[in-house]
Coordinates of N, CA and C in Angstrom, one line a residue:
M101 N 97.7 104.3 108.8 CA 99.1 104.3 109.7 C 99.1 105.6 109.6
L102 N 99.8 105.8 111.3 CA 99.5 107.3 111.5 C 100.9 107.5 112.1
A103 N 100.9 108.5 112.0 CA 102.6 109.0 112.7 C 101.9 109.8 114.2
L104 N 102.2 109.9 115.2 CA 102.1 110.4 116.2 C 103.3 111.3 116.7
V105 N 103.3 112.9 116.8 CA 104.3 113.5 117.5 C 105.9 113.3 116.0
P106 N 105.1 113.7 115.3 CA 106.8 112.9 114.4 C 107.5 114.4 114.6
F107 N 107.2 115.3 114.9 CA 108.8 116.5 115.1 C 109.0 116.6 116.6
A108 N 108.6 115.7 117.5 CA 108.6 115.3 118.7 C 110.2 115.9 119.7
N109 N 111.2 116.0 118.4 CA 112.9 115.7 118.4 C 113.4 116.9 117.9
A110 N 112.2 117.6 116.9 CA 112.7 118.0 116.1 C 113.4 120.1 115.6
S111 N 114.0 120.1 115.3 CA 114.1 122.0 115.1 C 113.1 122.2 114.6
A112 N 112.3 123.8 115.2 CA 111.8 124.2 115.0 C 111.3 124.3 113.3
D113 N 112.7 124.4 112.2 CA 112.9 124.7 111.0 C 113.0 123.7 109.9
E114 N 112.4 122.1 110.5 CA 112.2 121.0 110.1 C 111.6 120.4 109.4
L115 N 111.4 119.9 108.4 CA 110.6 119.6 107.2 C 111.1 117.9 107.0
L116 N 109.2 117.5 107.1 CA 108.8 115.9 106.6 C 109.7 115.5 104.9
L117 N 110.3 115.1 104.6 CA 110.2 115.1 102.9 C 109.8 113.8 102.8
G118 N 109.0 112.7 103.1 CA 108.4 111.8 103.0 C 108.7 110.6 103.6
F119 N 108.2 109.4 103.4 CA 107.7 108.0 104.6 C 107.8 107.2 103.8
G120 N 108.4 105.5 103.8 CA 107.7 104.7 103.2 C 108.1 103.4 104.0
F121 N 107.6 102.1 103.5 CA 107.2 101.3 104.7 C 106.9 99.8 104.2
N122 N 106.9 98.8 104.4 CA 106.3 97.8 103.7 C 105.5 97.0 105.2
T123 N 104.7 95.8 104.2 CA 103.3 94.9 105.4 C 104.1 93.8 105.8
Q124 N 104.0 92.9 106.5 CA 104.2 91.5 106.4 C 102.6 90.8 107.4
V125 N 102.1 90.0 107.2 CA 101.1 89.5 108.4 C 101.6 87.6 107.9
G126 N 100.8 87.6 109.3 CA 100.6 86.2 109.3 C 99.6 85.7 110.7
G127 N 100.4 84.8 111.2 CA 99.0 84.1 112.1 C 98.8 82.7 111.4
T128 N 97.4 82.7 112.3 CA 96.6 81.7 112.1 C 95.6 81.1 110.7
G129 N 95.3 83.0 110.6 CA 94.3 83.3 109.7 C 95.1 83.8 108.4
S130 N 94.3 84.3 107.2 CA 95.0 84.2 106.0 C 94.5 85.9 105.7
A131 N 94.6 86.9 105.3 CA 94.7 88.1 104.7 C 95.8 88.2 103.0
Q132 N 94.8 89.0 102.1 CA 96.2 89.4 100.9 C 95.9 91.4 101.2
F133 N 97.2 91.3 100.7 CA 97.2 92.8 100.2 C 97.3 93.2 99.4
L134 N 96.6 94.5 98.9 CA 95.5 94.4 98.4 C 96.4 96.3 97.7
G135 N 97.0 97.2 98.5 CA 97.7 97.9 98.5 C 97.1 99.5 99.4
S136 N 98.3 100.5 98.9 CA 97.6 101.5 100.6 C 97.0 102.6 99.0
S137 N 96.1 103.8 100.0 CA 95.9 105.0 99.8 C 96.9 106.1 100.2
I138 N 97.2 107.0 100.1 CA 98.3 107.7 100.4 C 97.8 109.1 101.0
N139 N 98.4 109.7 102.0 CA 97.2 111.2 102.2 C 98.2 111.3 100.8
P140 N 96.9 112.6 101.0 CA 96.8 112.8 99.0 C 98.3 114.7 99.0
L141 N 98.5 114.8 100.9 CA 99.9 115.4 101.0 C 101.2 115.3 100.7
F142 N 101.5 113.3 99.5 CA 102.1 113.2 100.1 C 101.8 113.2 98.1
T143 N 103.5 112.9 97.7 CA 103.3 111.9 96.2 C 102.9 110.5 96.3
D144 N 102.6 110.1 96.3 CA 102.4 108.0 96.3 C 103.4 107.4 95.2
I145 N 104.5 107.2 95.5 CA 105.7 106.8 94.9 C 105.9 105.0 95.6
S146 N 105.0 104.6 95.7 CA 105.0 102.9 96.3 C 105.3 101.9 95.5
T147 N 104.4 102.2 94.3 CA 105.4 101.2 92.9 C 106.3 101.9 92.3
Q148 N 106.5 102.6 92.4 CA 107.8 103.0 91.1 C 109.3 102.6 90.9
D149 N 109.7 102.4 89.8 CA 110.4 100.9 90.6 C 111.9 101.5 91.5
G150 N 112.7 100.9 91.7 CA 113.0 101.1 92.8 C 113.2 101.3 94.7
V151 N 111.3 101.5 94.3 CA 110.9 101.8 95.1 C 110.0 100.4 96.2
N152 N 108.8 99.6 95.4 CA 108.5 98.8 95.7 C 108.6 98.6 97.1
L153 N 107.9 99.7 97.8 CA 106.9 99.4 99.4 C 105.7 99.0 99.6
A154 N 105.1 98.9 100.3 CA 104.3 98.3 100.8 C 103.3 100.5 100.5
A155 N 103.9 101.2 101.3 CA 103.7 102.5 101.1 C 104.6 103.4 101.0
A156 N 104.6 104.4 100.3 CA 105.7 105.2 101.0 C 105.3 107.0 99.3
G157 N 105.8 107.9 100.0 CA 105.3 109.2 99.5 C 106.0 110.0 100.0
L158 N 106.4 111.4 99.0 CA 106.9 112.2 99.5 C 106.2 113.2 98.6
A159 N 106.7 114.6 100.0 CA 105.9 115.8 100.3 C 107.4 116.8 99.8
F160 N 107.2 117.7 98.6 CA 108.2 118.4 98.1 C 107.1 119.8 98.3
P161 N 107.8 120.9 98.9 CA 109.1 120.8 99.6 C 109.3 120.6 101.1
G162 N 108.5 119.9 101.0 CA 108.1 119.0 102.6 C 107.0 119.9 104.0
L163 N 107.2 118.7 104.5 CA 105.6 119.3 105.0 C 106.7 120.0 106.8
G164 N 106.3 120.9 107.3 CA 106.8 121.6 108.6 C 106.3 121.4 109.8
A165 N 106.0 121.7 110.8 CA 105.1 121.2 112.2 C 104.0 121.9 112.4
N166 N 103.7 122.9 111.6 CA 102.2 123.5 111.6 C 101.1 122.5 110.6
E167 N 102.3 122.0 109.0 CA 100.9 121.5 108.6 C 101.0 120.2 109.1
V168 N 101.5 119.9 109.8 CA 101.4 118.3 109.9 C 101.0 118.3 111.3
G169 N 101.0 119.3 112.6 CA 100.5 119.0 114.1 C 101.5 117.8 114.6
S170 N 100.6 117.4 115.4 CA 100.9 116.4 116.5 C 100.5 114.9 115.8
L171 N 99.9 115.2 115.0 CA 99.2 113.8 114.3 C 99.0 113.8 112.7
I172 N 99.5 112.5 111.9 CA 99.6 112.6 110.6 C 99.0 111.5 109.6
S173 N 98.5 110.9 109.2 CA 98.0 110.2 108.6 C 98.6 109.2 107.3
L174 N 99.8 108.9 107.3 CA 100.3 108.7 105.7 C 100.1 107.7 105.3
A175 N 98.7 106.9 105.0 CA 98.1 105.8 105.1 C 97.3 105.7 105.2
V176 N 96.3 104.7 103.8 CA 95.3 103.5 105.0 C 96.3 101.8 104.3
M177 N 96.2 101.6 104.5 CA 96.3 100.0 104.2 C 95.7 99.4 103.9
H178 N 94.4 98.4 102.8 CA 93.9 97.6 102.3 C 94.0 96.3 102.5
F179 N 93.4 95.5 103.1 CA 93.0 94.0 102.7 C 92.0 93.3 102.3
Q180 N 92.0 92.1 102.3 CA 91.3 90.9 102.1 C 91.0 90.1 102.6
A181 N 90.6 89.7 103.6 CA 90.6 88.5 104.2 C 90.4 87.1 104.0
I182 N 90.8 86.6 104.0 CA 91.0 84.9 102.8 C 90.6 83.4 104.4
A183 N 91.5 83.4 105.1 CA 91.0 82.8 105.4 C 90.8 82.9 107.2
V184 N 90.0 82.2 108.2 CA 89.5 82.8 109.6 C 90.9 82.5 110.5
G185 N 90.8 83.3 111.3 CA 91.9 82.9 112.7 C 92.0 84.2 113.2
D186 N 93.4 84.3 113.9 CA 93.7 85.2 114.4 C 95.0 85.6 113.0
L187 N 95.3 87.2 113.4 CA 96.2 87.8 111.9 C 96.6 89.1 113.0
N188 N 97.9 88.4 112.8 CA 98.7 90.1 112.4 C 99.4 90.6 111.9
V189 N 99.2 92.4 112.0 CA 100.0 92.5 110.3 C 101.0 93.4 111.6
A190 N 101.8 93.4 110.9 CA 102.8 94.3 111.1 C 103.6 95.9 110.1
I191 N 103.9 96.2 110.5 CA 104.5 97.7 109.6 C 106.2 97.7 109.9
T192 N 106.2 97.8 109.3 CA 107.8 97.8 109.0 C 108.5 98.3 108.5
S193 N 110.0 99.0 109.0 CA 110.7 100.6 108.5 C 112.3 99.3 108.2
D194 N 113.1 99.6 107.0 CA 114.8 99.0 107.3 C 115.3 100.1 106.7
L195 N 115.7 100.8 108.4 CA 116.4 102.4 107.7 C 117.9 102.2 107.0
Y196 N 118.0 101.6 106.6 CA 119.1 100.7 105.8 C 119.0 101.7 104.4
D197 N 117.4 101.3 103.7 CA 116.8 101.5 102.5 C 116.4 103.4 102.7
L198 N 117.0 104.0 101.8 CA 117.1 105.5 102.1 C 115.6 106.3 101.7
N199 N 114.6 105.0 101.2 CA 113.4 105.5 100.9 C 112.3 105.0 102.0
Q200 N 112.6 104.6 103.3 CA 112.1 104.0 104.6 C 111.9 104.9 105.6
G201 N 111.1 104.7 106.4 CA 110.9 105.4 107.5 C 110.3 106.6 107.1
L202 N 110.7 107.4 108.4 CA 109.3 108.9 108.4 C 111.4 109.7 108.0
I203 N 111.0 110.5 106.7 CA 112.5 111.0 106.2 C 112.4 112.9 105.9
F204 N 113.3 113.0 106.4 CA 112.8 114.8 107.1 C 114.5 115.4 106.1
L205 N 113.9 116.4 106.2 CA 115.4 117.3 105.9 C 117.4 117.7 107.1
N206 N 116.6 117.7 107.8 CA 117.9 117.6 109.1 C 118.2 116.4 109.4
Q207 N 117.2 116.3 110.1 CA 118.2 114.7 111.1 C 117.5 113.5 110.0
G208 N 117.6 112.6 111.5 CA 118.1 111.4 110.2 C 116.9 110.1 110.5
Q209 N 116.8 109.6 109.3 CA 114.9 108.8 109.5 C 115.3 108.2 110.4
L210 N 113.8 108.2 110.6 CA 112.5 107.7 112.7 C 111.7 106.7 111.2
A211 N 112.0 105.0 112.2 CA 112.0 103.9 111.7 C 110.0 103.9 112.0
I212 N 109.8 103.0 111.6 CA 108.6 103.1 111.1 C 108.4 101.6 111.9
N213 N 107.6 101.2 113.0 CA 107.5 99.7 113.5 C 105.9 100.0 114.3
A214 N 105.1 98.9 113.6 CA 104.2 98.9 114.4 C 103.5 97.5 114.0
S215 N 102.4 97.0 115.2 CA 101.7 95.4 114.7 C 100.4 95.4 115.4
V216 N 99.6 95.0 114.9 CA 98.1 95.4 115.2 C 97.7 93.7 115.2
G217 N 96.8 92.7 116.2 CA 96.1 91.6 115.6 C 95.1 92.0 115.2
F218 N 94.2 91.4 115.3 CA 93.1 90.7 114.3 C 91.9 89.4 114.8
N219 N 91.5 88.9 115.0 CA 91.1 87.7 114.6 C 89.6 87.6 113.8
I220 N 90.1 86.8 112.2 CA 89.0 86.8 111.0 C 88.3 85.7 111.5
T221 N 86.6 86.4 111.8 CA 85.6 85.1 111.4 C 84.9 84.9 110.3
A222 N 84.1 84.3 110.0 CA 83.6 83.7 109.4 C 81.9 84.4 109.8
V223 N 80.8 85.1 108.5 CA 79.8 85.6 109.0 C 78.1 84.8 107.9
P224 N 77.9 83.9 108.7 CA 77.8 83.3 108.6 C 76.1 83.7 107.4
L225 N 75.9 83.8 105.8 CA 75.0 84.3 105.1 C 74.1 83.3 104.8
P226 N 72.2 84.3 105.0 CA 71.9 83.3 104.9 C 71.2 82.4 103.4
P227 N 70.3 81.4 104.0 CA 70.4 80.8 102.5 C 69.8 81.1 101.2
S228 N 70.1 81.0 100.2 CA 69.9 81.5 99.3 C 68.3 81.3 99.1
L229 N 67.5 80.5 99.3 CA 66.1 79.9 99.8 C 65.2 81.3 101.1
L230 N 65.7 81.4 102.3 CA 65.5 82.1 102.4 C 65.3 83.7 102.0
L231 N 66.4 84.0 101.6 CA 66.6 85.3 100.9 C 65.3 85.3 99.8
F232 N 65.6 84.4 99.0 CA 64.3 84.7 97.9 C 63.1 84.7 98.8
L233 N 62.6 84.1 99.4 CA 61.5 84.0 100.2 C 60.7 85.2 100.5
S234 N 62.2 85.7 101.3 CA 61.4 86.5 102.2 C 60.9 88.0 101.4
G235 N 61.2 88.3 99.6 CA 61.4 89.0 98.7 C 60.1 88.6 98.4
L236 N 59.7 87.6 98.2 CA 58.6 87.7 97.6 C 57.5 88.0 98.5
G237 N 57.9 87.6 99.9 CA 57.0 88.1 100.9 C 56.7 89.7 101.4
G238 N 57.3 90.4 100.8 CA 57.7 92.1 100.9 C 57.0 92.1 99.1
I239 N 57.1 91.3 98.4 CA 56.3 91.6 97.3 C 54.2 91.6 97.3
R240 N 53.9 90.5 97.5 CA 53.0 90.6 98.0 C 52.0 91.0 98.7
R241 N 53.4 91.6 100.1 CA 52.4 92.7 101.3 C 51.9 93.9 100.6
R242 N 53.3 94.9 100.0 CA 53.3 95.5 98.7 C 51.1 94.9 97.8
R243 N 50.8 94.1 97.5 CA 50.3 94.2 96.7 C 48.6 94.1 97.0
G244 N 49.4 93.9 98.7 CA 47.5 92.9 99.2 C 46.7 94.1 100.1

């Protein structure tokens, strides 16, 4: 999950203190959310009591525009495909929860909302016998 130009409307001394969001999956396909990897600039608080979000991080004492720039990676989301079909992954934040959105020192929270669609397809695996025979052929060539 990337935040594009997080300091676009902020004052020069603004600091990014943290972020938080949830994920939702839907569609004809199916996937299981396995967890997230939080950017090392943040302390992962995703699973702390009272937070329990798909991804959440705190940056103390805060990150300025110079550290963040115009693009910052917040977290990498990990999913495992379960069933074939179209899958929609939505990233959402509820600004009534103080742990969600982009959290700044001086300005209000900014919502984090995004959606991306995927098509999960089955990848056929070669039969076990074919794999076994190709391995034997490779061994035979080395001996010969």
